[in-house]
Amino acid sequence: MDLHAAIGPGTEVAEGARGCVLQVPGNCSGLLPPGAARFSCKENIVRKEPVQVNYLVAIKAMSEQELPGLLILDIGGTYGVQENIVALLKKHFCLITMKEFLENKKEMSKKIQSVFVFECRPTVDQELLESLPNLKVIGNSGVGVDHLNLKMISNFGVKVTNTPHAVADSTADIGMALMLASARRLVEGSQIAISPHTKYFAVDWLGVEVSRATLGIIGMGRIGYKVAQRARAFDMKILYHNRKQRRKEEELAVGAHYCEKMEDLLQQSDFVMLVVNLTPETHKMIGKKELGLMKPTATLINIGRGALIDQDSLVEALQNNIIRAAALDVTYPEPLPRDHPLLKLNNIIITPHIGTATVQAVQMMAEEAIANMLAVLNGQPIPNYGRRSTLWTFGK
């Protein structure tokens, strides 16, 4: 935008897309001639009455007009981005909802430089990528990217980032919560306590101890290590299986012992917790064979992805007491069909994928995603790359 045109007499006052609006009171005093008031990435004129603004306001208006376009599914509602996260995004981007994009593809497609994927939405497919010629980065809010076709996205020269640091504590917390709830039969106990049919509490209704039990962690990345830190407070014996063995000082800090073979971990553990990403290699990594290796008194906990487990084999194992119990924050699909056999068992706990569902985690994920996307757009390194954030480029 030309500065002279922005501040000169007769300039029209425009208001546009969410996140790109600068509002100035009509009686605002300033040193410049009347004319400029507010600008946005859209240029739909709403009124023409002259007002006065100062030089800084005009510069800010220009700056806000130049905010990079960010595509999101929607604002609020069942699947949209939460209002408090929208407020964060508006500080750095011109927000364009999928509806706005579809209604005006020709104009909007030029403005969109980034996509914010929140709760696996919007769907990023080839059709969308082909319609966004200036797209540079997809910022995924969360650590898992199995819902994104990374190779296809890379073929368009687009980078993908995620937010592993922001989710580590909250996901580790839900892992511990599921382990404790399953061990002490917390959900069953609550149902008994509030049931109108309960006349007394049975003295032989028992759970098992978590303290001093053996925990086997499959996947000792950021989240897995956070789980180990928490488990140490329960004096648990900690085994872990990972692609790479942790440094000795890291193992000593949490009292963890490396199992090169996953089978060894399965045979020894009282609780087995899955904390790995879903890849072709980890798909259904726990099946009939692996469940058969576990102790009949063991519990399987999954805070990774639902498809890490062969669910048909899990149903069979739970029905036939091959293992004691299971506790899942993730399933495949989500939610399960209402007639799925897992929902009919009383030795399983299923939560609705709430590992990162805390006020703090959602805020931190958004902040990290914003920092990642801005870094890519500005040609800068990802903040703390290699420790906090991951960048997928497939060599591009």
mmCIF file of C-alpha atoms in Angstrom, residues 17-370:
data_model
loop_
_atom_site.group_PDB
_atom_site.id
_atom_site.type_symbol
_atom_site.label_atom_id
_atom_site.label_comp_id
_atom_site.label_asym_id
_atom_site.label_seq_id
_atom_site.Cartn_x
_atom_site.Cartn_y
_atom_site.Cartn_z
ATOM 1 C CA ALA A 17 -10.963 -10.329 7.457
ATOM 2 C CA ARG A 18 -10.612 -11.397 11.061
ATOM 3 C CA GLY A 19 -7.306 -10.553 12.642
ATOM 4 C CA CYS A 20 -6.424 -7.822 10.120
ATOM 5 C CA VAL A 21 -8.578 -4.942 11.336
ATOM 6 C CA LEU A 22 -7.231 -1.773 12.896
ATOM 7 C CA GLN A 23 -9.994 0.351 14.337
ATOM 8 C CA VAL A 24 -9.530 4.049 15.044
ATOM 9 C CA PRO A 25 -12.163 6.292 16.664
ATOM 10 C CA GLY A 26 -13.675 8.853 14.345
ATOM 11 C CA ASN A 27 -12.546 11.776 16.549
ATOM 12 C CA CYS A 28 -8.966 10.518 16.909
ATOM 13 C CA SER A 29 -6.618 13.480 16.881
ATOM 14 C CA GLY A 30 -3.458 13.553 14.837
ATOM 15 C CA LEU A 31 -1.115 15.578 12.747
ATOM 16 C CA LEU A 32 -2.055 14.113 9.389
ATOM 17 C CA PRO A 33 -4.835 15.221 7.097
ATOM 18 C CA PRO A 34 -8.157 13.445 7.488
ATOM 19 C CA GLY A 35 -8.770 10.310 5.502
ATOM 20 C CA ALA A 36 -7.158 7.180 6.890
ATOM 21 C CA ALA A 37 -8.680 5.136 9.664
ATOM 22 C CA ARG A 38 -8.386 1.377 9.340
ATOM 23 C CA PHE A 39 -7.050 -1.081 6.821
ATOM 24 C CA SER A 40 -7.125 -4.831 6.355
ATOM 25 C CA CYS A 41 -6.128 -7.622 4.008
ATOM 26 C CA LYS A 42 -9.583 -7.323 2.402
ATOM 27 C CA GLU A 43 -10.602 -4.175 0.607
ATOM 28 C CA ASN A 44 -14.372 -4.208 0.937
ATOM 29 C CA ILE A 45 -15.312 -0.588 1.605
ATOM 30 C CA VAL A 46 -17.648 0.043 4.513
ATOM 31 C CA ARG A 47 -17.671 3.824 4.801
ATOM 32 C CA LYS A 48 -15.997 6.972 3.493
ATOM 33 C CA GLU A 49 -16.294 9.572 6.216
ATOM 34 C CA PRO A 50 -12.962 11.349 6.825
ATOM 35 C CA VAL A 51 -11.237 10.974 10.178
ATOM 36 C CA GLN A 52 -7.850 11.980 11.552
ATOM 37 C CA VAL A 53 -5.041 9.626 12.490
ATOM 38 C CA ASN A 54 -1.442 10.157 13.398
ATOM 39 C CA TYR A 55 1.584 8.828 11.579
ATOM 40 C CA LEU A 56 2.073 5.778 13.840
ATOM 41 C CA VAL A 57 -1.505 4.650 13.351
ATOM 42 C CA ALA A 58 -1.086 4.795 9.589
ATOM 43 C CA ILE A 59 2.145 2.804 9.765
ATOM 44 C CA LYS A 60 0.437 0.215 11.990
ATOM 45 C CA ALA A 61 -2.401 -0.016 9.504
ATOM 46 C CA MET A 62 0.065 -0.745 6.735
ATOM 47 C CA SER A 63 1.825 -3.336 8.884
ATOM 48 C CA GLU A 64 -1.430 -5.127 9.683
ATOM 49 C CA GLN A 65 -2.372 -5.173 6.044
ATOM 50 C CA GLU A 66 0.835 -7.049 5.322
ATOM 51 C CA LEU A 67 0.259 -9.840 7.858
ATOM 52 C CA PRO A 68 0.733 -13.246 6.217
ATOM 53 C CA GLY A 69 -2.439 -15.145 5.478
ATOM 54 C CA LEU A 70 -3.131 -18.160 7.716
ATOM 55 C CA LEU A 71 -5.733 -20.767 6.816
ATOM 56 C CA ILE A 72 -7.716 -22.350 9.659
ATOM 57 C CA LEU A 73 -10.761 -24.581 9.580
ATOM 58 C CA ASP A 74 -13.078 -22.297 11.538
ATOM 59 C CA ILE A 75 -13.373 -20.154 14.644
ATOM 60 C CA GLY A 76 -15.136 -21.714 17.624
ATOM 61 C CA GLY A 77 -17.787 -24.393 17.369
ATOM 62 C CA THR A 78 -17.251 -28.140 17.538
ATOM 63 C CA TYR A 79 -14.196 -28.334 15.312
ATOM 64 C CA GLY A 80 -12.953 -24.755 15.073
ATOM 65 C CA VAL A 81 -10.015 -23.064 16.759
ATOM 66 C CA GLN A 82 -10.814 -21.851 20.265
ATOM 67 C CA GLU A 83 -11.356 -18.127 20.732
ATOM 68 C CA ASN A 84 -8.353 -17.632 23.027
ATOM 69 C CA ILE A 85 -6.082 -19.299 20.450
ATOM 70 C CA VAL A 86 -7.624 -17.170 17.712
ATOM 71 C CA ALA A 87 -6.599 -14.094 19.691
ATOM 72 C CA LEU A 88 -2.994 -15.313 19.704
ATOM 73 C CA LEU A 89 -3.004 -16.065 15.992
ATOM 74 C CA LYS A 90 -4.464 -12.654 15.139
ATOM 75 C CA LYS A 91 -1.384 -10.936 16.524
ATOM 76 C CA HIS A 92 0.772 -12.411 13.784
ATOM 77 C CA PHE A 93 -1.476 -13.544 10.942
ATOM 78 C CA CYS A 94 -4.420 -12.549 8.818
ATOM 79 C CA LEU A 95 -6.841 -15.370 9.597
ATOM 80 C CA ILE A 96 -8.794 -16.927 6.753
ATOM 81 C CA THR A 97 -11.318 -19.637 7.543
ATOM 82 C CA MET A 98 -11.940 -22.537 5.204
ATOM 83 C CA LYS A 99 -15.382 -21.151 4.440
ATOM 84 C CA GLU A 100 -13.932 -17.777 3.467
ATOM 85 C CA PHE A 101 -11.311 -19.489 1.347
ATOM 86 C CA LEU A 102 -13.823 -21.659 -0.514
ATOM 87 C CA GLU A 103 -16.112 -18.673 -1.142
ATOM 88 C CA ASN A 104 -13.312 -16.642 -2.719
ATOM 89 C CA LYS A 105 -10.581 -19.038 -3.801
ATOM 90 C CA LYS A 106 -9.084 -16.826 -6.485
ATOM 91 C CA GLU A 107 -8.339 -13.957 -4.110
ATOM 92 C CA MET A 108 -7.656 -15.869 -0.910
ATOM 93 C CA SER A 109 -5.346 -18.471 -2.424
ATOM 94 C CA LYS A 110 -2.759 -15.772 -3.133
ATOM 95 C CA LYS A 111 -2.726 -14.562 0.464
ATOM 96 C CA ILE A 112 -2.398 -17.859 2.312
ATOM 97 C CA GLN A 113 1.220 -18.583 3.231
ATOM 98 C CA SER A 114 0.602 -20.929 6.134
ATOM 99 C CA VAL A 115 -1.938 -23.420 7.473
ATOM 100 C CA PHE A 116 -2.625 -23.959 11.177
ATOM 101 C CA VAL A 117 -3.639 -27.564 11.805
ATOM 102 C CA PHE A 118 -5.590 -27.784 15.062
ATOM 103 C CA GLU A 119 -6.947 -31.147 16.246
ATOM 104 C CA CYS A 120 -6.007 -32.669 12.852
ATOM 105 C CA ARG A 121 -8.056 -30.068 10.959
ATOM 106 C CA PRO A 122 -8.279 -28.795 8.267
ATOM 107 C CA THR A 123 -7.539 -31.802 6.072
ATOM 108 C CA VAL A 124 -4.460 -31.116 3.983
ATOM 109 C CA ASP A 125 -4.822 -33.001 0.698
ATOM 110 C CA GLN A 126 -3.450 -32.600 -2.805
ATOM 111 C CA GLU A 127 -6.412 -30.508 -3.944
ATOM 112 C CA LEU A 128 -5.815 -27.974 -1.164
ATOM 113 C CA LEU A 129 -2.070 -27.832 -1.789
ATOM 114 C CA GLU A 130 -2.597 -27.283 -5.513
ATOM 115 C CA SER A 131 -4.879 -24.329 -4.746
ATOM 116 C CA LEU A 132 -2.342 -22.548 -2.492
ATOM 117 C CA PRO A 133 0.548 -21.387 -4.687
ATOM 118 C CA ASN A 134 2.176 -19.266 -1.971
ATOM 119 C CA LEU A 135 1.936 -21.796 0.858
ATOM 120 C CA LYS A 136 5.243 -22.159 2.716
ATOM 121 C CA VAL A 137 4.537 -23.912 6.004
ATOM 122 C CA ILE A 138 1.990 -26.068 7.803
ATOM 123 C CA GLY A 139 2.091 -25.564 11.564
ATOM 124 C CA ASN A 140 0.745 -28.626 13.339
ATOM 125 C CA SER A 141 -0.525 -28.032 16.861
ATOM 126 C CA GLY A 142 0.585 -31.236 18.559
ATOM 127 C CA VAL A 143 3.353 -33.774 18.182
ATOM 128 C CA GLY A 144 1.777 -36.488 16.010
ATOM 129 C CA VAL A 145 1.731 -35.870 12.253
ATOM 130 C CA ASP A 146 0.364 -39.207 11.051
ATOM 131 C CA HIS A 147 -2.683 -37.318 9.715
ATOM 132 C CA LEU A 148 -0.418 -35.435 7.293
ATOM 133 C CA ASN A 149 1.081 -36.912 4.123
ATOM 134 C CA LEU A 150 4.569 -35.543 4.689
ATOM 135 C CA LYS A 151 6.027 -36.775 1.411
ATOM 136 C CA MET A 152 3.219 -35.296 -0.655
ATOM 137 C CA ILE A 153 3.419 -31.989 1.204
ATOM 138 C CA SER A 154 7.171 -31.877 0.702
ATOM 139 C CA ASN A 155 6.713 -32.362 -3.039
ATOM 140 C CA PHE A 156 4.989 -28.972 -3.038
ATOM 141 C CA GLY A 157 8.002 -27.399 -1.309
ATOM 142 C CA VAL A 158 6.008 -26.881 1.884
ATOM 143 C CA LYS A 159 7.521 -27.420 5.327
ATOM 144 C CA VAL A 160 5.735 -29.058 8.270
ATOM 145 C CA THR A 161 6.426 -28.306 11.923
ATOM 146 C CA ASN A 162 5.036 -29.756 15.160
ATOM 147 C CA THR A 163 5.070 -28.909 18.864
ATOM 148 C CA PRO A 164 6.564 -31.792 20.886
ATOM 149 C CA HIS A 165 7.817 -29.685 23.763
ATOM 150 C CA ALA A 166 4.416 -28.176 24.564
ATOM 151 C CA VAL A 167 2.670 -31.542 24.888
ATOM 152 C CA ALA A 168 5.214 -33.500 26.935
ATOM 153 C CA ASP A 169 4.040 -32.773 30.473
ATOM 154 C CA SER A 170 0.312 -33.015 29.867
ATOM 155 C CA THR A 171 0.630 -36.281 27.925
ATOM 156 C CA ALA A 172 2.891 -37.806 30.569
ATOM 157 C CA ASP A 173 0.349 -36.790 33.186
ATOM 158 C CA ILE A 174 -2.472 -38.601 31.391
ATOM 159 C CA GLY A 175 -0.295 -41.696 31.132
ATOM 160 C CA MET A 176 0.200 -41.734 34.879
ATOM 161 C CA ALA A 177 -3.474 -40.986 35.460
ATOM 162 C CA LEU A 178 -4.539 -43.946 33.325
ATOM 163 C CA MET A 179 -2.078 -46.244 35.042
ATOM 164 C CA LEU A 180 -3.284 -45.248 38.500
ATOM 165 C CA ALA A 181 -6.968 -45.332 37.524
ATOM 166 C CA SER A 182 -6.647 -48.784 35.990
ATOM 167 C CA ALA A 183 -4.563 -50.204 38.836
ATOM 168 C CA ARG A 184 -7.010 -49.035 41.499
ATOM 169 C CA ARG A 185 -10.124 -49.645 39.329
ATOM 170 C CA LEU A 186 -11.091 -46.029 39.798
ATOM 171 C CA VAL A 187 -13.826 -45.871 37.141
ATOM 172 C CA GLU A 188 -15.488 -49.045 38.394
ATOM 173 C CA GLY A 189 -15.255 -47.803 41.961
ATOM 174 C CA SER A 190 -16.899 -44.506 41.099
ATOM 175 C CA GLN A 191 -19.759 -46.326 39.380
ATOM 176 C CA ILE A 192 -20.288 -48.530 42.424
ATOM 177 C CA ALA A 193 -20.186 -45.558 44.792
ATOM 178 C CA ILE A 194 -22.871 -43.587 42.914
ATOM 179 C CA SER A 195 -25.081 -46.478 41.765
ATOM 180 C CA PRO A 196 -28.610 -46.423 43.213
ATOM 181 C CA HIS A 197 -28.361 -50.206 43.524
ATOM 182 C CA THR A 198 -25.334 -50.211 45.839
ATOM 183 C CA LYS A 199 -26.223 -51.380 49.352
ATOM 184 C CA TYR A 200 -22.706 -52.015 50.678
ATOM 185 C CA PHE A 201 -19.049 -51.882 49.595
ATOM 186 C CA ALA A 202 -17.528 -55.350 49.082
ATOM 187 C CA VAL A 203 -14.380 -56.012 51.098
ATOM 188 C CA ASP A 204 -12.951 -58.248 48.361
ATOM 189 C CA TRP A 205 -13.128 -55.548 45.671
ATOM 190 C CA LEU A 206 -9.386 -54.995 45.127
ATOM 191 C CA GLY A 207 -6.988 -53.291 42.797
ATOM 192 C CA VAL A 208 -3.205 -53.603 42.477
ATOM 193 C CA GLU A 209 -0.274 -51.473 43.615
ATOM 194 C CA VAL A 210 1.565 -49.062 41.358
ATOM 195 C CA SER A 211 4.289 -48.350 43.889
ATOM 196 C CA ARG A 212 7.304 -50.629 43.443
ATOM 197 C CA ALA A 213 5.757 -52.274 40.359
ATOM 198 C CA THR A 214 7.648 -52.614 37.064
ATOM 199 C CA LEU A 215 6.783 -50.132 34.331
ATOM 200 C CA GLY A 216 7.833 -50.842 30.758
ATOM 201 C CA ILE A 217 7.919 -47.738 28.560
ATOM 202 C CA ILE A 218 7.939 -48.310 24.807
ATOM 203 C CA GLY A 219 9.216 -45.078 23.302
ATOM 204 C CA MET A 220 11.611 -43.081 25.482
ATOM 205 C CA GLY A 221 11.399 -39.722 23.756
ATOM 206 C CA ARG A 222 10.394 -36.474 25.442
ATOM 207 C CA ILE A 223 7.067 -37.808 26.705
ATOM 208 C CA GLY A 224 8.376 -41.239 27.630
ATOM 209 C CA TYR A 225 11.142 -39.696 29.669
ATOM 210 C CA LYS A 226 8.633 -37.428 31.449
ATOM 211 C CA VAL A 227 6.639 -40.560 32.323
ATOM 212 C CA ALA A 228 9.795 -42.139 33.753
ATOM 213 C CA GLN A 229 10.436 -39.062 35.898
ATOM 214 C CA ARG A 230 6.959 -39.336 37.366
ATOM 215 C CA ALA A 231 7.141 -43.105 37.824
ATOM 216 C CA ARG A 232 10.364 -42.764 39.783
ATOM 217 C CA ALA A 233 8.408 -40.960 42.507
ATOM 218 C CA PHE A 234 6.398 -44.188 42.923
ATOM 219 C CA ASP A 235 9.587 -46.220 43.393
ATOM 220 C CA MET A 236 8.771 -48.120 40.217
ATOM 221 C CA LYS A 237 11.316 -50.256 38.422
ATOM 222 C CA ILE A 238 11.543 -48.686 34.980
ATOM 223 C CA LEU A 239 12.342 -50.586 31.802
ATOM 224 C CA TYR A 240 12.302 -48.985 28.385
ATOM 225 C CA HIS A 241 12.594 -49.926 24.731
ATOM 226 C CA ASN A 242 13.580 -47.289 22.216
ATOM 227 C CA ARG A 243 15.217 -46.960 18.807
ATOM 228 C CA LYS A 244 18.271 -45.564 20.563
ATOM 229 C CA GLN A 245 19.488 -46.101 24.079
ATOM 230 C CA ARG A 246 19.467 -43.025 26.280
ATOM 231 C CA ARG A 247 22.714 -41.642 27.673
ATOM 232 C CA LYS A 248 23.846 -43.293 30.886
ATOM 233 C CA GLU A 249 23.354 -40.119 32.915
ATOM 234 C CA GLU A 250 19.771 -39.846 31.650
ATOM 235 C CA GLU A 251 19.090 -43.462 32.583
ATOM 236 C CA LEU A 252 20.586 -43.004 36.036
ATOM 237 C CA ALA A 253 18.550 -39.849 36.660
ATOM 238 C CA VAL A 254 15.281 -41.835 36.480
ATOM 239 C CA GLY A 255 16.578 -45.318 37.283
ATOM 240 C CA ALA A 256 15.699 -46.664 33.832
ATOM 241 C CA HIS A 257 17.056 -49.884 32.308
ATOM 242 C CA TYR A 258 17.285 -50.356 28.539
ATOM 243 C CA CYS A 259 15.734 -53.395 26.862
ATOM 244 C CA GLU A 260 17.161 -53.837 23.384
ATOM 245 C CA LYS A 261 14.379 -56.322 22.588
ATOM 246 C CA MET A 262 10.788 -55.254 23.172
ATOM 247 C CA GLU A 263 9.921 -58.858 23.994
ATOM 248 C CA ASP A 264 12.080 -58.725 27.131
ATOM 249 C CA LEU A 265 10.238 -55.630 28.332
ATOM 250 C CA LEU A 266 6.820 -57.185 27.695
ATOM 251 C CA GLN A 267 7.641 -60.314 29.688
ATOM 252 C CA GLN A 268 8.882 -58.441 32.762
ATOM 253 C CA SER A 269 6.517 -55.462 33.077
ATOM 254 C CA ASP A 270 3.467 -55.068 35.311
ATOM 255 C CA PHE A 271 2.435 -52.031 33.270
ATOM 256 C CA VAL A 272 3.340 -51.487 29.613
ATOM 257 C CA MET A 273 2.936 -47.953 28.280
ATOM 258 C CA LEU A 274 3.036 -47.078 24.577
ATOM 259 C CA VAL A 275 4.545 -43.638 23.934
ATOM 260 C CA VAL A 276 5.548 -43.796 20.271
ATOM 261 C CA ASN A 277 4.499 -42.065 17.069
ATOM 262 C CA LEU A 278 2.442 -43.933 14.504
ATOM 263 C CA THR A 279 4.567 -44.912 11.513
ATOM 264 C CA PRO A 280 4.445 -47.823 9.068
ATOM 265 C CA GLU A 281 6.935 -49.569 11.365
ATOM 266 C CA THR A 282 4.892 -49.076 14.551
ATOM 267 C CA HIS A 283 1.463 -49.801 13.049
ATOM 268 C CA LYS A 284 -0.107 -52.614 15.104
ATOM 269 C CA MET A 285 3.179 -53.151 16.911
ATOM 270 C CA ILE A 286 1.180 -54.739 19.741
ATOM 271 C CA GLY A 287 -0.736 -57.734 18.462
ATOM 272 C CA LYS A 288 -1.680 -61.233 19.536
ATOM 273 C CA LYS A 289 1.947 -62.362 19.887
ATOM 274 C CA GLU A 290 3.008 -59.366 21.976
ATOM 275 C CA LEU A 291 -0.055 -59.533 24.221
ATOM 276 C CA GLY A 292 0.663 -63.215 24.782
ATOM 277 C CA LEU A 293 4.139 -62.345 26.054
ATOM 278 C CA MET A 294 2.756 -60.049 28.754
ATOM 279 C CA LYS A 295 2.020 -61.191 32.289
ATOM 280 C CA PRO A 296 -1.605 -62.230 32.913
ATOM 281 C CA THR A 297 -1.551 -59.624 35.697
ATOM 282 C CA ALA A 298 -0.227 -56.858 33.414
ATOM 283 C CA THR A 299 -1.950 -53.716 32.149
ATOM 284 C CA LEU A 300 -1.476 -52.166 28.696
ATOM 285 C CA ILE A 301 -1.616 -48.357 28.486
ATOM 286 C CA ASN A 302 -1.661 -46.427 25.220
ATOM 287 C CA ILE A 303 -1.074 -42.672 25.035
ATOM 288 C CA GLY A 304 0.416 -42.707 21.527
ATOM 289 C CA ARG A 305 -1.955 -43.531 18.674
ATOM 290 C CA GLY A 306 -4.801 -46.027 18.493
ATOM 291 C CA ALA A 307 -3.415 -47.934 15.530
ATOM 292 C CA LEU A 308 -0.318 -48.945 17.511
ATOM 293 C CA ILE A 309 -2.473 -51.808 18.832
ATOM 294 C CA ASP A 310 -4.288 -54.534 16.935
ATOM 295 C CA GLN A 311 -7.622 -53.859 18.638
ATOM 296 C CA ASP A 312 -9.161 -57.182 17.655
ATOM 297 C CA SER A 313 -6.305 -58.956 19.425
ATOM 298 C CA LEU A 314 -6.735 -56.647 22.424
ATOM 299 C CA VAL A 315 -10.424 -57.530 22.695
ATOM 300 C CA GLU A 316 -9.531 -61.209 22.682
ATOM 301 C CA ALA A 317 -6.784 -60.742 25.276
ATOM 302 C CA LEU A 318 -9.076 -58.834 27.646
ATOM 303 C CA GLN A 319 -11.992 -61.224 27.229
ATOM 304 C CA ASN A 320 -9.795 -64.267 27.903
ATOM 305 C CA ASN A 321 -7.727 -62.741 30.717
ATOM 306 C CA ILE A 322 -4.511 -62.945 28.709
ATOM 307 C CA ILE A 323 -3.752 -59.612 30.372
ATOM 308 C CA ARG A 324 -5.415 -58.026 33.386
ATOM 309 C CA ALA A 325 -6.564 -54.720 31.905
ATOM 310 C CA ALA A 326 -6.027 -51.934 29.401
ATOM 311 C CA ALA A 327 -6.219 -48.144 29.611
ATOM 312 C CA LEU A 328 -6.408 -46.191 26.368
ATOM 313 C CA ASP A 329 -6.421 -42.469 25.662
ATOM 314 C CA VAL A 330 -6.373 -43.235 21.939
ATOM 315 C CA THR A 331 -8.264 -45.673 19.732
ATOM 316 C CA TYR A 332 -8.807 -46.307 16.062
ATOM 317 C CA PRO A 333 -11.066 -44.803 14.927
ATOM 318 C CA GLU A 334 -11.932 -41.998 17.340
ATOM 319 C CA PRO A 335 -14.502 -42.288 18.680
ATOM 320 C CA LEU A 336 -15.049 -46.019 18.399
ATOM 321 C CA PRO A 337 -18.340 -47.200 16.888
ATOM 322 C CA ARG A 338 -20.874 -47.420 19.686
ATOM 323 C CA ASP A 339 -21.197 -51.163 19.231
ATOM 324 C CA HIS A 340 -17.465 -51.863 19.348
ATOM 325 C CA PRO A 341 -16.621 -54.803 21.649
ATOM 326 C CA LEU A 342 -14.015 -52.786 23.562
ATOM 327 C CA LEU A 343 -16.830 -50.615 24.895
ATOM 328 C CA LYS A 344 -18.560 -53.616 26.422
ATOM 329 C CA LEU A 345 -15.656 -54.759 28.607
ATOM 330 C CA ASN A 346 -15.289 -53.877 32.281
ATOM 331 C CA ASN A 347 -11.490 -54.307 32.431
ATOM 332 C CA ILE A 348 -10.706 -51.362 30.199
ATOM 333 C CA ILE A 349 -10.654 -47.578 30.585
ATOM 334 C CA ILE A 350 -11.038 -45.421 27.478
ATOM 335 C CA THR A 351 -10.688 -41.640 27.504
ATOM 336 C CA PRO A 352 -11.446 -39.355 24.522
ATOM 337 C CA HIS A 353 -7.869 -38.512 23.446
ATOM 338 C CA ILE A 354 -7.346 -35.908 26.154
ATOM 339 C CA GLY A 355 -3.584 -36.205 26.580
ATOM 340 C CA THR A 356 -3.055 -32.555 25.662
ATOM 341 C CA ALA A 357 -6.505 -31.310 26.671
ATOM 342 C CA THR A 358 -5.458 -28.795 29.298
ATOM 343 C CA VAL A 359 -5.761 -25.013 29.202
ATOM 344 C CA GLN A 360 -2.009 -24.681 29.577
ATOM 345 C CA ALA A 361 -1.023 -27.264 26.955
ATOM 346 C CA VAL A 362 -3.343 -25.880 24.275
ATOM 347 C CA GLN A 363 -1.942 -22.390 24.870
ATOM 348 C CA MET A 364 1.662 -23.599 24.706
ATOM 349 C CA MET A 365 1.018 -25.640 21.557
ATOM 350 C CA ALA A 366 -0.390 -22.567 19.821
ATOM 351 C CA GLU A 367 2.527 -20.403 20.921
ATOM 352 C CA GLU A 368 5.046 -22.966 19.729
ATOM 353 C CA ALA A 369 3.237 -23.461 16.421
ATOM 354 C CA ILE A 370 3.169 -19.685 15.866
#
